Short mmCIF file of C-alpha atoms in Angstrom, two decimals:
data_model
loop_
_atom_site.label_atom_id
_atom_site.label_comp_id
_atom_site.label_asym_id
_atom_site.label_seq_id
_atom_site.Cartn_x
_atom_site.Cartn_y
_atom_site.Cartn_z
CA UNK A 19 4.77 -7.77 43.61
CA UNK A 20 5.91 -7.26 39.74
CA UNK A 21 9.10 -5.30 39.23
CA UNK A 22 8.85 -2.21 36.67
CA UNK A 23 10.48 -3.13 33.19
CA UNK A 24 12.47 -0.61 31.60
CA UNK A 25 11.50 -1.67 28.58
CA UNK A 26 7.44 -0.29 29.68
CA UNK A 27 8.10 3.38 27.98
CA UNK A 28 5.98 3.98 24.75
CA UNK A 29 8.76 5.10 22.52
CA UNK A 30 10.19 1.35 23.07
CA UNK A 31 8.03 -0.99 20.58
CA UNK A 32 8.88 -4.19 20.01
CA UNK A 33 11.79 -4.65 22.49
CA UNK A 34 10.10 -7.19 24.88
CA UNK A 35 11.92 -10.14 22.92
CA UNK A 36 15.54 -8.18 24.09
CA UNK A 37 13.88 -7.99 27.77
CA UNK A 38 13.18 -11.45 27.40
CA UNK A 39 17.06 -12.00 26.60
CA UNK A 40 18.04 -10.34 29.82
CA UNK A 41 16.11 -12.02 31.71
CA UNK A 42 18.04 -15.54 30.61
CA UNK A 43 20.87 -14.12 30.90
CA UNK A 44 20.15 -13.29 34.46
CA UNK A 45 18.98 -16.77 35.35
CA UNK A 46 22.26 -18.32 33.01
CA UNK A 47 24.61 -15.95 35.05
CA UNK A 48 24.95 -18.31 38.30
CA UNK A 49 27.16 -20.84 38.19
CA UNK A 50 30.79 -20.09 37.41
CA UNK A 51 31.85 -23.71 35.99
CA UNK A 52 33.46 -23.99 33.76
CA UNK A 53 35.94 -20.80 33.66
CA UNK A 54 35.63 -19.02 30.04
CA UNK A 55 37.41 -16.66 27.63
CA UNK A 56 35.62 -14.69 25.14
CA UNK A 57 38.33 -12.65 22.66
CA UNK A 58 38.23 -11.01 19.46
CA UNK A 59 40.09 -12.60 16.73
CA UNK A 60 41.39 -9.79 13.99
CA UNK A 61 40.49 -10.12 10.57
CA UNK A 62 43.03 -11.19 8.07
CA UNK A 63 43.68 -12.08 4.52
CA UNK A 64 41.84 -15.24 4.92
CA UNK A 65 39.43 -15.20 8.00
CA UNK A 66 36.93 -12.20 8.45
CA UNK A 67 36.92 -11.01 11.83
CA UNK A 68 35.73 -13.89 14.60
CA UNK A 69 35.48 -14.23 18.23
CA UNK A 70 36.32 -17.08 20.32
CA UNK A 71 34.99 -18.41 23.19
CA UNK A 72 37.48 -20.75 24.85
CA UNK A 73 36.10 -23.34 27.79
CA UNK A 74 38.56 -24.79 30.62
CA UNK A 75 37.08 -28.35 30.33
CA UNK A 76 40.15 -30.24 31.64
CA UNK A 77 39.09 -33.88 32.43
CA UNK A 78 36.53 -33.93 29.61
CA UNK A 79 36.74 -36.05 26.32
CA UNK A 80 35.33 -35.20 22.83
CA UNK A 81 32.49 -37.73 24.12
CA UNK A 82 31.53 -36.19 26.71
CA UNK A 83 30.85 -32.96 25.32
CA UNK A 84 28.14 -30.98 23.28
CA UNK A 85 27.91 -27.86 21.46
CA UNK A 86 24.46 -27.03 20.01
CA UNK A 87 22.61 -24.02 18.63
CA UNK A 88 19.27 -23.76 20.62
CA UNK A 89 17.58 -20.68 18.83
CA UNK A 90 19.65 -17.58 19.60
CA UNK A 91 21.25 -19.18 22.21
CA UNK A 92 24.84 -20.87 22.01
CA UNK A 93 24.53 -24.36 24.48
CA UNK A 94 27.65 -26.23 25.78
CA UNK A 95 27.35 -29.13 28.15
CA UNK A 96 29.78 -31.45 29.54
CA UNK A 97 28.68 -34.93 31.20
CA UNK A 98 30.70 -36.53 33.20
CA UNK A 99 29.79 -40.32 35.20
CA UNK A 100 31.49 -41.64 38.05
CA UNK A 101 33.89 -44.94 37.48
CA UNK A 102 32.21 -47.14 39.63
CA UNK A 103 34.69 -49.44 39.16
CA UNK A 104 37.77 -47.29 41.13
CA UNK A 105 38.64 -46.89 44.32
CA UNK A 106 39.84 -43.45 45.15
CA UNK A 107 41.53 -42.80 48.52
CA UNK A 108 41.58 -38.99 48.26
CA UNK A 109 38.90 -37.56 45.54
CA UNK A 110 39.54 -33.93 44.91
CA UNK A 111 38.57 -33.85 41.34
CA UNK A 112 34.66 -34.31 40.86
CA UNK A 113 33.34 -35.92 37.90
CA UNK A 114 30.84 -33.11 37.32
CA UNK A 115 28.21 -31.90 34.22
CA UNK A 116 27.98 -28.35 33.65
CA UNK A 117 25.36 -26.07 30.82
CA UNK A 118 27.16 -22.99 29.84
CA UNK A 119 24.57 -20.68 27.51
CA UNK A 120 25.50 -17.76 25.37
CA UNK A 121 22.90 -15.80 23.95
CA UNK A 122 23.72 -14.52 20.41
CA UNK A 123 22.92 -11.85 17.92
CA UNK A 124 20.55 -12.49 15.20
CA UNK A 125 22.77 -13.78 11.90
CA UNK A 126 25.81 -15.03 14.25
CA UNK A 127 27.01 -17.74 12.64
CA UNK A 128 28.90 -20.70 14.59
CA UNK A 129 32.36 -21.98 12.64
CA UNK A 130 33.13 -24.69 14.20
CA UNK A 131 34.39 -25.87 17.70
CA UNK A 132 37.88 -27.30 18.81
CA UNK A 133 39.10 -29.70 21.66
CA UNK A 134 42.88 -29.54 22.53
CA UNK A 135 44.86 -29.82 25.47
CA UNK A 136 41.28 -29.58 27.96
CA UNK A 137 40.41 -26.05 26.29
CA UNK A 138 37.26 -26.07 24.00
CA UNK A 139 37.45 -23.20 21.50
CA UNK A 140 33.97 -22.30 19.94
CA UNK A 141 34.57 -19.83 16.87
CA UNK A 142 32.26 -17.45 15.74
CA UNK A 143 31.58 -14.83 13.02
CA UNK A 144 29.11 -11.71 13.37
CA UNK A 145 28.17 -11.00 9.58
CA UNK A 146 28.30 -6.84 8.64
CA UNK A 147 25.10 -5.80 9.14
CA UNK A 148 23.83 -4.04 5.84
CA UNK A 149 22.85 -0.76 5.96
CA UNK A 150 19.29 0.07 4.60
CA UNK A 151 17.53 3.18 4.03
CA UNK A 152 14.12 3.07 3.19
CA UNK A 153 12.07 6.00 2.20
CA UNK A 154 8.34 5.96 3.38
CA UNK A 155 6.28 7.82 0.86
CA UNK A 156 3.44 9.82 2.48
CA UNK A 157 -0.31 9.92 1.57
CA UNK A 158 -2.37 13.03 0.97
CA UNK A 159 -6.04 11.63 2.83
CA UNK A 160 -7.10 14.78 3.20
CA UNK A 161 -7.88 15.98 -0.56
CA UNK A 162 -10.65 18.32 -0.55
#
């Protein structure tokens, strides 16, 4: 059985790449880990305006981290191994890995990313989109 898209109407050419997008975001949604912030940063006399998204990677070193750019999609992923070499009598924190994908606008640019005190800040900038008009001249085809 195929589900209807809602992208299937006539009037909507060319939109099957944003369908596309929804659909990984749907399959990205699942897993909670790690706990994120996404804000919007004001702009100011030196900065345009940004947003941030902040990670809750407590436990994770610079190492052990990795932000890439994948296409249009923003990829973070966190390895951890076990220390073979300890012997825990109570283990409550897991030494886990964890992908975290953002999908992103065309012409988002990434800034640059930050580790401090087991928060990963990821800043980004959304360029002003320029307005264009175009006129579209007609043909006559029908000259007699």
């Amino acid at each position: 059985m195929s589900r209807q898209s809602p992208f299937g109407h006539p009037f909507l050419l060319g939109f099957d790449e944003i369908e596309q997008a929804l659909d990984r975001v749907a399959k990205a949604a699942g897993d909670g880990y790690p706990p994120y912030n996404i804000e919007r940063l004001a702009r100011s006399e030196h900065a345009p305006e940004r947003l941030r998204i902040t990670l809750a990677v407590a436990g994770f070193t610079q190492d052990q981290l990795e932000v890439t750019l994948e296409e249009s999609q923003l990829v973070i992923r966190g390895r951890q191994s076990d220390d073979k070499t300890r012997h825990f009598l109570h283990r409550g924190i897991a030494a886990r890995q964890f992908q975290r994908t953002f999908l992103l606008v065309d012409g988002m640019e990434v800034l640059g990313a930050d580790l401090s005190n087991g928060l990963l800040s990821i800043d980004l900038v959304r360029p002003e989109p320029e307005r264009i008009v175009r006129k579209i001249n007609i043909i006559a085809s029908d000259k007699v």
